[in-house]
Short mmCIF file of C-alpha atoms and ligand atoms in Angstrom, two decimals:
data_model
loop_
_atom_site.label_atom_id
_atom_site.label_comp_id
_atom_site.label_asym_id
_atom_site.label_seq_id
_atom_site.Cartn_x
_atom_site.Cartn_y
_atom_site.Cartn_z
CA UNK A 1 6.56 33.34 2.53
CA UNK A 2 2.81 35.48 1.72
CA UNK A 3 0.67 32.58 0.42
CA UNK A 4 -2.40 35.10 -0.14
CA UNK A 5 -3.79 34.49 -3.73
CA UNK A 6 -3.13 30.68 -2.73
CA UNK A 7 -5.12 31.08 0.47
CA UNK A 8 -8.47 32.92 -1.69
CA UNK A 9 -7.66 30.22 -4.47
CA UNK A 10 -8.16 27.95 -1.32
CA UNK A 11 -11.40 29.40 0.18
CA UNK A 12 -12.64 29.50 -3.72
CA UNK A 13 -11.59 25.79 -4.09
CA UNK A 14 -13.34 24.72 -0.88
CA UNK A 15 -16.53 25.29 -2.09
CA UNK A 16 -16.51 24.06 -5.50
CA UNK A 17 -14.28 21.08 -4.65
CA UNK A 18 -13.76 18.47 -1.92
CA UNK A 19 -11.26 19.43 0.26
CA UNK A 20 -10.32 22.29 -2.56
CA UNK A 21 -8.75 19.18 -4.25
CA UNK A 22 -8.69 16.68 -7.11
CA UNK A 23 -6.44 14.79 -4.93
CA UNK A 24 -6.00 14.25 -0.91
CA UNK A 25 -2.32 14.34 -0.22
CA UNK A 26 -2.12 17.82 -1.75
CA UNK A 27 -4.70 19.59 0.33
CA UNK A 28 -1.15 19.55 3.00
CA UNK A 29 -3.23 18.10 5.81
CA UNK A 30 -1.56 15.98 7.39
CA UNK A 31 1.20 19.28 7.57
CA UNK A 32 -1.08 21.24 9.24
CA UNK A 33 -1.26 24.12 6.78
CA UNK A 34 -2.74 25.45 3.59
CA UNK A 35 -1.68 24.21 -0.10
CA UNK A 36 0.17 26.32 -2.12
CA UNK A 37 -1.48 26.58 -5.76
CA UNK A 38 1.13 26.64 -8.26
CA UNK A 39 0.76 28.66 -11.72
CA UNK A 40 3.06 27.67 -13.84
CA UNK A 41 6.84 25.28 -13.51
CA UNK A 42 9.81 25.31 -15.78
CA UNK A 43 12.80 22.83 -15.00
CA UNK A 44 13.39 22.38 -11.70
CA UNK A 45 11.51 24.76 -10.23
CA UNK A 46 7.06 25.52 -10.01
CA UNK A 47 6.00 28.76 -9.27
CA UNK A 48 3.01 29.98 -6.80
CA UNK A 49 0.02 31.82 -7.61
CA UNK A 50 1.68 34.27 -5.39
CA UNK A 51 4.95 34.44 -7.43
CA UNK A 52 6.70 32.67 -5.06
CA UNK A 53 9.32 30.32 -6.24
CA UNK A 54 10.22 26.17 -5.52
CA UNK A 55 12.77 23.91 -6.01
CA UNK A 56 9.85 21.43 -6.70
CA UNK A 57 11.00 17.38 -5.65
CA UNK A 58 7.76 16.51 -5.67
CA UNK A 59 7.70 16.71 -9.56
CA UNK A 60 3.70 15.98 -10.22
CA UNK A 61 4.87 12.72 -8.07
CA UNK A 62 6.85 11.53 -10.58
CA UNK A 63 6.25 12.07 -13.69
CA UNK A 64 8.37 14.93 -14.05
CA UNK A 65 11.60 13.19 -14.57
CA UNK A 66 13.10 15.47 -17.65
CA UNK A 67 11.81 18.40 -15.23
CA UNK A 68 8.58 20.84 -15.74
CA UNK A 69 8.28 21.55 -19.35
CA UNK A 70 10.96 20.41 -21.31
CA UNK A 71 10.60 22.00 -24.69
CA UNK A 72 10.73 18.69 -27.03
CA UNK A 73 7.88 17.54 -24.90
CA UNK A 74 6.10 20.91 -25.30
CA UNK A 75 6.49 21.19 -29.05
CA UNK A 76 5.36 16.97 -29.23
CA UNK A 77 2.07 18.22 -27.43
CA UNK A 78 1.13 21.35 -29.19
CA UNK A 79 1.53 19.30 -32.42
CA UNK A 80 -0.52 16.48 -32.13
CA UNK A 81 -2.90 19.23 -30.22
CA UNK A 82 -3.16 20.59 -33.73
CA UNK A 83 -3.98 17.20 -34.94
CA UNK A 84 -7.46 16.62 -32.80
CA UNK A 85 -7.23 15.72 -29.30
CA UNK A 86 -9.16 12.57 -29.35
CA UNK A 87 -10.74 10.82 -31.87
CA UNK A 88 -12.26 7.54 -29.80
CA UNK A 89 -9.94 5.19 -33.08
CA UNK A 90 -7.05 4.06 -33.53
CA UNK A 91 -3.78 5.80 -34.03
CA UNK A 92 0.03 5.43 -35.23
CA UNK A 93 1.34 7.15 -31.61
CA UNK A 94 -0.60 3.98 -29.54
CA UNK A 95 1.60 1.25 -31.44
CA UNK A 96 4.85 3.36 -31.39
CA UNK A 97 4.09 3.96 -27.06
CA UNK A 98 3.17 0.04 -26.97
CA UNK A 99 6.19 -0.36 -29.03
CA UNK A 100 8.64 1.43 -27.06
CA UNK A 101 7.69 -0.26 -23.65
CA UNK A 102 7.63 -3.36 -24.99
CA UNK A 103 10.60 -2.68 -25.77
CA UNK A 104 11.87 -1.05 -22.23
CA UNK A 105 10.32 -4.53 -20.37
CA UNK A 106 10.90 -8.02 -21.39
CA UNK A 107 8.04 -8.80 -19.30
CA UNK A 108 5.59 -7.00 -21.66
CA UNK A 109 4.81 -8.64 -25.02
CA UNK A 110 1.65 -7.00 -24.66
CA UNK A 111 0.49 -3.71 -23.19
CA UNK A 112 -2.86 -2.06 -23.12
CA UNK A 113 -2.91 2.37 -22.24
CA UNK A 114 -5.31 3.08 -19.88
CA UNK A 115 -5.60 7.04 -18.33
CA UNK A 116 -4.22 6.58 -14.51
CA UNK A 117 -2.45 4.15 -12.46
CA UNK A 118 -5.76 3.15 -11.08
CA UNK A 119 -6.72 1.90 -13.95
CA UNK A 120 -4.11 0.11 -14.53
CA UNK A 121 -3.85 -1.54 -11.12
CA UNK A 122 -7.59 -2.45 -11.22
CA UNK A 123 -7.39 -3.41 -14.40
CA UNK A 124 -4.68 -6.07 -13.95
CA UNK A 125 -5.91 -7.36 -11.49
CA UNK A 126 -9.42 -8.18 -12.92
CA UNK A 127 -7.22 -9.50 -15.46
CA UNK A 128 -4.98 -12.12 -12.80
CA UNK A 129 -9.11 -13.36 -11.16
CA UNK A 130 -10.02 -13.52 -14.76
CA UNK A 131 -7.34 -16.25 -16.03
CA UNK A 132 -7.17 -17.22 -13.07
CA UNK A 133 -10.84 -17.87 -12.57
CA UNK A 134 -9.76 -16.97 -8.45
CA UNK A 135 -11.14 -14.06 -6.77
CA UNK A 136 -8.07 -13.16 -3.93
CA UNK A 137 -5.67 -11.00 -4.19
CA UNK A 138 -2.32 -10.44 -1.57
CA UNK A 139 -1.07 -6.53 -1.44
CA UNK A 140 0.84 -5.18 1.00
CA UNK A 141 0.28 -3.11 4.20
CA UNK A 142 1.76 0.49 3.25
CA UNK A 143 1.82 -0.58 -0.68
CA UNK A 144 -0.18 1.97 -2.23
CA UNK A 145 -1.60 0.99 -5.62
CA UNK A 146 -4.43 4.04 -6.86
CA UNK A 147 -8.18 3.82 -4.77
CA UNK A 148 -9.23 0.38 -6.63
CA UNK A 149 -11.72 -1.00 -4.33
CA UNK A 150 -9.85 -4.23 -4.05
CA UNK A 151 -6.90 -2.23 -3.65
CA UNK A 152 -7.94 0.53 -0.43
CA UNK A 153 -7.27 -1.89 2.67
CA UNK A 154 -3.86 -1.20 4.16
CA UNK A 155 -2.74 0.80 1.56
CA UNK A 156 -0.28 3.91 1.61
CA UNK A 157 0.06 6.74 0.83
CA UNK A 158 -2.76 9.50 1.17
CA UNK A 159 -4.81 6.52 2.89
CA UNK A 160 -1.71 5.48 5.30
CA UNK A 161 -0.99 9.99 5.46
CA UNK A 162 -4.67 9.93 6.74
CA UNK A 163 -4.00 7.35 8.73
CA UNK A 164 -7.26 5.52 7.16
CA UNK A 165 -6.30 2.07 5.90
CA UNK A 166 -9.70 0.58 5.18
CA UNK A 167 -11.74 3.62 3.41
CA UNK A 168 -15.69 3.27 4.37
CA UNK A 169 -17.20 2.63 0.71
CA UNK A 170 -15.45 -0.22 0.01
CA UNK A 171 -18.21 -3.81 0.85
CA UNK A 172 -16.69 -5.65 4.10
CA UNK A 173 -17.72 -8.95 1.38
CA UNK A 174 -15.18 -6.57 -1.18
CA UNK A 175 -12.43 -6.03 1.11
CA UNK A 176 -12.14 -9.63 2.59
CA UNK A 177 -11.20 -10.85 -0.73
CA UNK A 178 -7.68 -8.89 -0.25
CA UNK A 179 -5.22 -10.62 1.82
CA UNK A 180 -2.46 -7.88 3.19
CA UNK A 181 0.72 -8.89 4.17
CA UNK A 182 4.29 -7.55 5.98
CA UNK A 183 6.15 -6.06 3.01
CA UNK A 184 9.67 -7.61 3.19
CA UNK A 185 8.69 -11.04 4.71
CA UNK A 186 8.26 -13.29 2.20
CA UNK A 187 7.71 -15.89 4.93
CA UNK A 188 4.37 -14.26 6.51
CA UNK A 189 3.90 -14.48 2.38
CA UNK A 190 4.59 -17.82 1.72
CA UNK A 191 2.04 -18.45 5.40
CA UNK A 192 -0.66 -16.43 3.47
CA UNK A 193 -0.50 -18.71 0.14
CA UNK A 194 -0.99 -22.33 1.80
CA UNK A 195 -3.78 -21.18 4.17
CA UNK A 196 -5.39 -20.02 0.25
CA UNK A 197 -3.69 -22.58 -1.35
CA UNK A 198 -5.26 -22.83 -5.22
CA UNK A 199 -8.00 -19.18 -4.50
CA UNK A 200 -4.98 -16.57 -4.92
CA UNK A 201 -5.43 -15.13 -8.58
CA UNK A 202 -2.36 -12.87 -8.01
CA UNK A 203 -0.20 -10.85 -5.78
CA UNK A 204 0.57 -7.54 -6.65
CA UNK A 205 3.37 -5.78 -4.99
CA UNK A 206 5.65 -1.89 -5.75
CA UNK A 207 8.66 -3.49 -6.25
CA UNK A 208 10.53 0.17 -4.56
CA UNK A 209 7.90 0.69 -2.71
CA UNK A 210 7.44 4.75 -2.82
CA UNK A 211 3.97 5.60 -0.32
CA UNK A 212 4.80 4.33 2.98
CA UNK A 213 8.16 7.14 2.09
CA UNK A 214 11.24 4.77 -0.09
CA UNK A 215 11.58 1.59 1.13
CA UNK A 216 14.03 -0.89 -1.09
CA UNK A 217 13.11 -4.64 -1.41
CA UNK A 218 15.63 -7.03 1.41
CA UNK A 219 17.89 -9.12 -1.29
CA UNK A 220 15.60 -12.61 -2.20
CA UNK A 221 11.99 -10.90 -1.31
CA UNK A 222 11.08 -10.16 -5.08
CA UNK A 223 12.82 -13.55 -5.81
CA UNK A 224 11.07 -15.08 -3.29
CA UNK A 225 7.79 -14.23 -4.95
CA UNK A 226 8.71 -14.72 -8.30
CA UNK A 227 9.58 -18.10 -7.00
CA UNK A 228 6.63 -18.30 -4.85
CA UNK A 229 4.02 -17.44 -7.31
CA UNK A 230 5.71 -20.31 -10.04
CA UNK A 231 5.21 -22.66 -7.39
CA UNK A 232 1.27 -21.59 -6.38
CA UNK A 233 0.15 -20.47 -9.77
CA UNK A 234 0.00 -17.13 -8.82
CA UNK A 235 0.42 -14.16 -11.01
CA UNK A 236 2.75 -11.91 -9.72
CA UNK A 237 2.08 -7.96 -10.65
CA UNK A 238 4.62 -5.14 -10.03
CA UNK A 239 3.20 -1.92 -9.86
CA UNK A 240 6.30 0.06 -11.74
CA UNK A 241 3.63 3.16 -11.82
CA UNK A 242 5.69 5.38 -9.73
CA UNK A 243 9.51 3.08 -10.20
CA UNK A 244 8.51 2.23 -14.14
CA UNK A 245 11.22 4.66 -16.37
CA UNK A 246 12.28 6.25 -12.53
CA UNK A 247 14.97 3.56 -11.45
CA UNK A 248 16.45 2.84 -14.38
CA UNK A 249 15.26 3.00 -18.41
CA UNK A 250 13.26 -0.96 -17.35
CA UNK A 251 12.17 0.39 -14.13
CA UNK A 252 12.70 -1.95 -10.84
CA UNK A 253 12.91 -5.43 -12.64
CA UNK A 254 16.11 -3.85 -14.76
CA UNK A 255 17.39 -3.20 -11.21
CA UNK A 256 16.81 -5.59 -9.14
CA UNK A 257 16.28 -8.68 -11.93
CA UNK A 258 12.85 -10.22 -11.32
CA UNK A 259 10.07 -10.25 -14.01
CA UNK A 260 6.65 -9.73 -13.99
CA UNK A 261 4.18 -11.63 -14.89
CA UNK A 262 1.57 -8.29 -15.23
CA UNK A 263 3.33 -4.99 -14.88
CA UNK A 264 1.27 -1.42 -14.03
CA UNK A 265 2.78 1.71 -15.18
CA UNK A 266 2.00 5.52 -15.34
CA UNK A 267 3.19 9.36 -14.10
CA UNK A 268 6.61 8.72 -16.60
CA UNK A 269 5.12 7.60 -19.70
CA UNK A 270 2.83 10.38 -20.11
CA UNK A 271 5.22 12.51 -19.80
CA UNK A 272 3.16 14.60 -17.32
CA UNK A 273 -0.39 14.21 -19.29
CA UNK A 274 -3.11 11.53 -18.02
CA UNK A 275 -1.48 8.06 -18.57
CA UNK A 276 -1.60 4.61 -17.24
CA UNK A 277 -0.31 1.53 -18.87
CA UNK A 278 -0.45 -3.01 -17.56
CA UNK A 279 0.71 -5.34 -19.95
CA UNK A 280 2.89 -8.45 -19.41
CA UNK A 281 2.38 -11.98 -21.96
CA UNK A 282 0.56 -12.41 -24.67
CA UNK A 283 -1.22 -15.17 -23.28
CA UNK A 284 -2.26 -13.43 -21.07
CA UNK A 285 -3.37 -9.58 -22.38
CA UNK A 286 -4.69 -11.89 -25.55
CA UNK A 287 -7.73 -12.48 -22.81
CA UNK A 288 -8.85 -8.84 -22.62
CA UNK A 289 -11.60 -7.88 -24.72
CA UNK A 290 -12.04 -8.06 -27.74
CA UNK A 291 -9.83 -10.97 -28.08
CA UNK A 292 -11.20 -12.79 -24.47
CA UNK A 293 -13.14 -11.92 -21.81
CA UNK A 294 -11.90 -10.07 -19.30
CA UNK A 295 -13.34 -6.56 -20.36
CA UNK A 296 -11.45 -3.94 -19.05
CA UNK A 297 -11.89 -0.64 -22.18
CA UNK A 298 -11.79 3.46 -21.89
CA UNK A 299 -12.92 6.53 -23.91
CA UNK A 300 -9.46 8.36 -23.08
CA UNK A 301 -6.87 5.62 -23.12
CA UNK A 302 -4.38 6.17 -25.85
CA UNK A 303 -5.09 9.59 -26.18
CA UNK A 304 -3.06 10.95 -29.18
CA UNK A 305 -1.76 14.35 -27.33
CA UNK A 306 -0.52 11.73 -24.08
CA UNK A 307 1.14 9.88 -26.62
CA UNK A 308 2.77 11.46 -27.48
CA UNK A 309 4.93 13.26 -24.97
CA UNK A 310 5.14 9.45 -23.80
CA UNK A 311 6.76 9.18 -27.28
CA UNK A 312 9.13 12.75 -26.53
CA UNK A 313 9.53 11.59 -22.85
CA UNK A 314 11.01 8.27 -23.16
CA UNK A 315 13.55 8.98 -26.33
CA UNK A 316 14.49 11.44 -23.90
CA UNK A 317 15.56 9.33 -21.65
CA UNK A 318 17.37 6.92 -23.87
CA UNK A 319 20.01 9.24 -23.92
CA UNK A 320 23.45 7.98 -23.59
CA UNK A 321 24.71 8.15 -19.20
CA UNK A 322 20.49 9.69 -18.35
CA UNK A 323 20.20 7.48 -15.39
CA UNK A 324 23.79 7.62 -14.64
CA UNK A 325 23.38 11.67 -14.11
CA UNK A 326 19.70 10.81 -12.17
CA UNK A 327 21.56 8.50 -9.58
CA UNK A 328 24.51 11.51 -9.51
CA UNK A 329 22.69 13.96 -8.29
CA UNK A 330 20.37 11.52 -5.72
CA UNK A 331 23.00 10.72 -4.30
CA UNK A 332 24.65 14.24 -3.82
CA UNK A 333 21.79 15.11 -2.24
CA UNK A 334 21.39 12.36 0.17
CA UNK A 335 24.93 12.72 1.39
CA UNK A 336 23.96 16.68 2.06
CA UNK A 337 20.28 16.17 3.08
CA UNK A 338 22.33 13.41 5.63
CA UNK A 339 24.78 15.33 6.85
CA UNK A 340 22.03 18.13 7.34
CA UNK A 341 19.94 15.91 9.71
CA UNK A 342 23.39 14.84 11.57
CA UNK A 343 22.11 18.13 13.44
CA UNK A 344 18.49 17.47 14.52
CA UNK A 345 17.88 16.62 18.08
CA UNK A 346 15.56 13.30 16.69
CA UNK A 347 16.28 10.16 14.98
CA UNK A 348 16.53 10.25 10.86
CA UNK A 349 16.96 8.16 8.33
CA UNK A 350 17.53 8.76 4.81
CA UNK A 351 16.36 5.95 2.64
CA UNK A 352 16.81 5.91 -1.05
CA UNK A 353 16.57 3.68 -4.97
CA UNK A 354 17.67 6.36 -7.69
CA UNK A 355 15.72 8.91 -8.29
CA UNK A 356 13.43 7.90 -5.52
CA UNK A 357 14.32 9.15 -2.11
CA UNK A 358 13.09 10.28 1.46
CA UNK A 359 13.68 10.60 5.28
CA UNK A 360 12.16 9.23 7.43
CA UNK A 361 12.47 11.03 10.87
CA UNK A 362 12.55 7.67 12.89
CA UNK A 363 16.04 5.75 13.72
CA UNK A 364 15.63 3.27 10.84
CA UNK A 365 16.06 1.22 8.54
CA UNK A 366 12.52 1.04 7.72
CA UNK A 367 11.96 -2.11 6.18
CA UNK A 368 8.16 -2.19 6.09
CA UNK A 369 5.14 0.03 7.00
CA UNK A 370 4.72 -1.13 10.70
CA UNK A 371 8.48 0.12 10.71
CA UNK A 372 7.50 4.00 8.58
CA UNK A 373 4.54 4.60 10.37
CA UNK A 374 7.50 5.07 14.28
CA UNK A 375 8.11 8.02 12.41
CA UNK A 376 7.47 11.45 14.25
CA UNK A 377 5.34 12.54 12.04
CA UNK A 378 5.27 16.09 13.85
CA UNK A 379 8.69 16.62 13.19
CA UNK A 380 8.75 15.41 9.57
CA UNK A 381 6.17 18.16 9.10
CA UNK A 382 8.10 20.62 11.06
CA UNK A 383 10.42 20.33 8.55
CA UNK A 384 8.51 20.76 5.10
CA UNK A 385 7.06 23.76 6.40
CA UNK A 386 10.35 25.37 7.09
CA UNK A 387 11.37 24.18 3.77
CA UNK A 388 8.76 25.17 2.05
CA UNK A 389 9.33 28.84 3.51
CA UNK A 390 13.24 28.57 2.44
CA UNK A 391 11.86 27.46 -1.26
CA UNK A 392 11.84 24.27 -1.37
CA UNK A 393 9.18 21.88 -2.31
CA UNK A 394 9.13 18.69 -0.40
CA UNK A 395 6.70 15.18 -0.96
CA UNK A 396 3.80 17.10 1.97
CA UNK A 397 3.94 13.77 3.80
CA UNK A 398 6.16 11.13 5.56
CA UNK A 399 4.80 8.12 3.74
CA UNK A 400 4.91 9.70 0.32
CA UNK A 401 8.68 10.30 -1.96
CA UNK A 402 11.29 12.38 -3.30
CA UNK A 403 11.86 12.69 -6.62
CA UNK A 404 14.65 13.98 -8.79
CA UNK A 405 14.51 15.59 -12.20
CA UNK A 406 17.57 15.88 -14.28
CA UNK A 407 16.74 19.44 -14.95
CA UNK A 408 17.88 19.78 -11.23
CA UNK A 409 20.91 21.55 -11.02
CA UNK A 410 24.28 22.05 -8.30
CA UNK A 411 23.00 25.12 -7.51
CA UNK A 412 19.46 23.67 -6.71
CA UNK A 413 20.59 20.83 -4.47
CA UNK A 414 23.47 23.08 -2.68
CA UNK A 415 20.38 25.41 -1.77
CA UNK A 416 18.18 22.33 -1.02
CA UNK A 417 20.91 21.56 1.11
CA UNK A 418 21.62 24.42 3.14
CA UNK A 419 18.13 24.60 3.48
CA UNK A 420 17.88 21.80 5.70
CA UNK A 421 20.55 22.91 7.96
CA UNK A 422 18.57 25.31 8.83
CA UNK A 423 15.65 23.10 8.88
CA UNK A 424 17.11 20.78 10.66
CA UNK A 425 18.22 23.74 13.65
CA UNK A 426 15.11 24.91 13.38
CA UNK A 427 12.99 22.10 14.35
P1 KE4 B 1 -2.40 7.18 -10.13
O1 KE4 B 1 -3.92 6.71 -10.37
O2 KE4 B 1 -2.86 8.49 -9.13
O3 KE4 B 1 -3.20 8.02 -11.75
O4 KE4 B 1 -1.86 6.68 -9.41
C1 KE4 B 1 -1.79 5.20 -9.22
C2 KE4 B 1 -0.93 4.58 -8.32
C3 KE4 B 1 -0.36 3.39 -8.81
N1 KE4 B 1 0.48 2.72 -8.20
C4 KE4 B 1 1.30 3.61 -7.69
C5 KE4 B 1 3.09 3.09 -7.11
C6 KE4 B 1 1.30 4.70 -7.16
O5 KE4 B 1 2.97 5.35 -6.27
C7 KE4 B 1 0.54 5.63 -7.49
C8 KE4 B 1 -0.33 7.09 -7.51
N2 KE4 B 1 0.87 7.57 -6.20
C9 KE4 B 1 0.16 8.44 -6.04
C10 KE4 B 1 1.33 9.41 -4.84
N3 KE4 B 1 2.12 8.76 -3.58
C11 KE4 B 1 -0.40 9.70 -6.36
C12 KE4 B 1 -0.24 11.24 -5.50
C13 KE4 B 1 -2.02 11.44 -5.36
O6 KE4 B 1 -3.00 10.49 -5.27
O7 KE4 B 1 -2.51 12.44 -5.43
#
């Protein structure tokens, strides 16, 4: 495949945009090649500036569970745009989407819309600190919750990809308020809460970790955190920005039967437009301005176009058998990729929950970030490039997850599996 137009665009982009991208992982640095610039997308496919087509498993990092440019979502955005793009005033569509979110998540009695997952998690943490009067927070190595200052400490996703777990620019006094523990290690969390008794405002985690590759919670981990938070008066924040409406209509909380005190959402609820949200019990949410003293705001929060895109998306996710189809497609692909990887001259480990998945280039099982970090990222990069050159667009980092959409056909999945057989033989 040739990419002259992408190369030209990247050259221009680097003149006016840091790294030529508006989000680091898009730069393909960790896979050692220049990025492709995307011109359009439809269904399961994306098309680059040189006209090359790819079967897409990034799906804008999760939002595109319906596939790209779903006609009903496009129509909803068009209709909303004809009535104006933003008012800075409340609209009925915000109430409708908020009600849909509350109906989907028993742990959410009230929800506030924001414009990104980062805004959702940083606001939830401020609310937890405001409600408890405590300053410390606890997160897990390898979990990524956006680029808020409190959270770029041993983060996952791009921060892990670049091996820069704690970003420059974060005051030491600030970072020291963030405790970090090993994912799936309940004993370590219990020790940290004992040593910091009465000082931890919240524990925040991805109930299914998708930013260190795909790492499911071990049996008892989530339940143990719930019990510990109840005992210690700690607010449990479950970050479902990626897993929300992805692994079930009610997200990881539906799948693993655990209830958060605060939930962060994003991605799918915006149908591809910029949306984040955080919600939870009334007694917590009502402490937010203008009701309460914890300040949080946003010019484009509840943007009418994004609300309508989200409403159209969630309505389609409610259709009978939607998640069963996602599960069937994802299980079929996983089986095929495992078979393809069996030809590899090195160890691999496929892990998946619903339509979120990844292949680790290590023996596995991968239960935490230290395990994930043993992966052969060079081999992963060769695999990524070999797949891209065959028209398969995977997440350009070992420390990311892939995403299935309802638009992926059996033909797409078979092509992907065939490409993987060739890739594993060639790298
Ligand atoms: P945004 O601020 O990027 O909308 O959301 C941050 C965020 C919060 N919580 C979780 C669990 C997330 O996965 C994310 C963002 N996910 C990454 C993908 N690993 C976004 C891709 C990117 O950074 O470009």
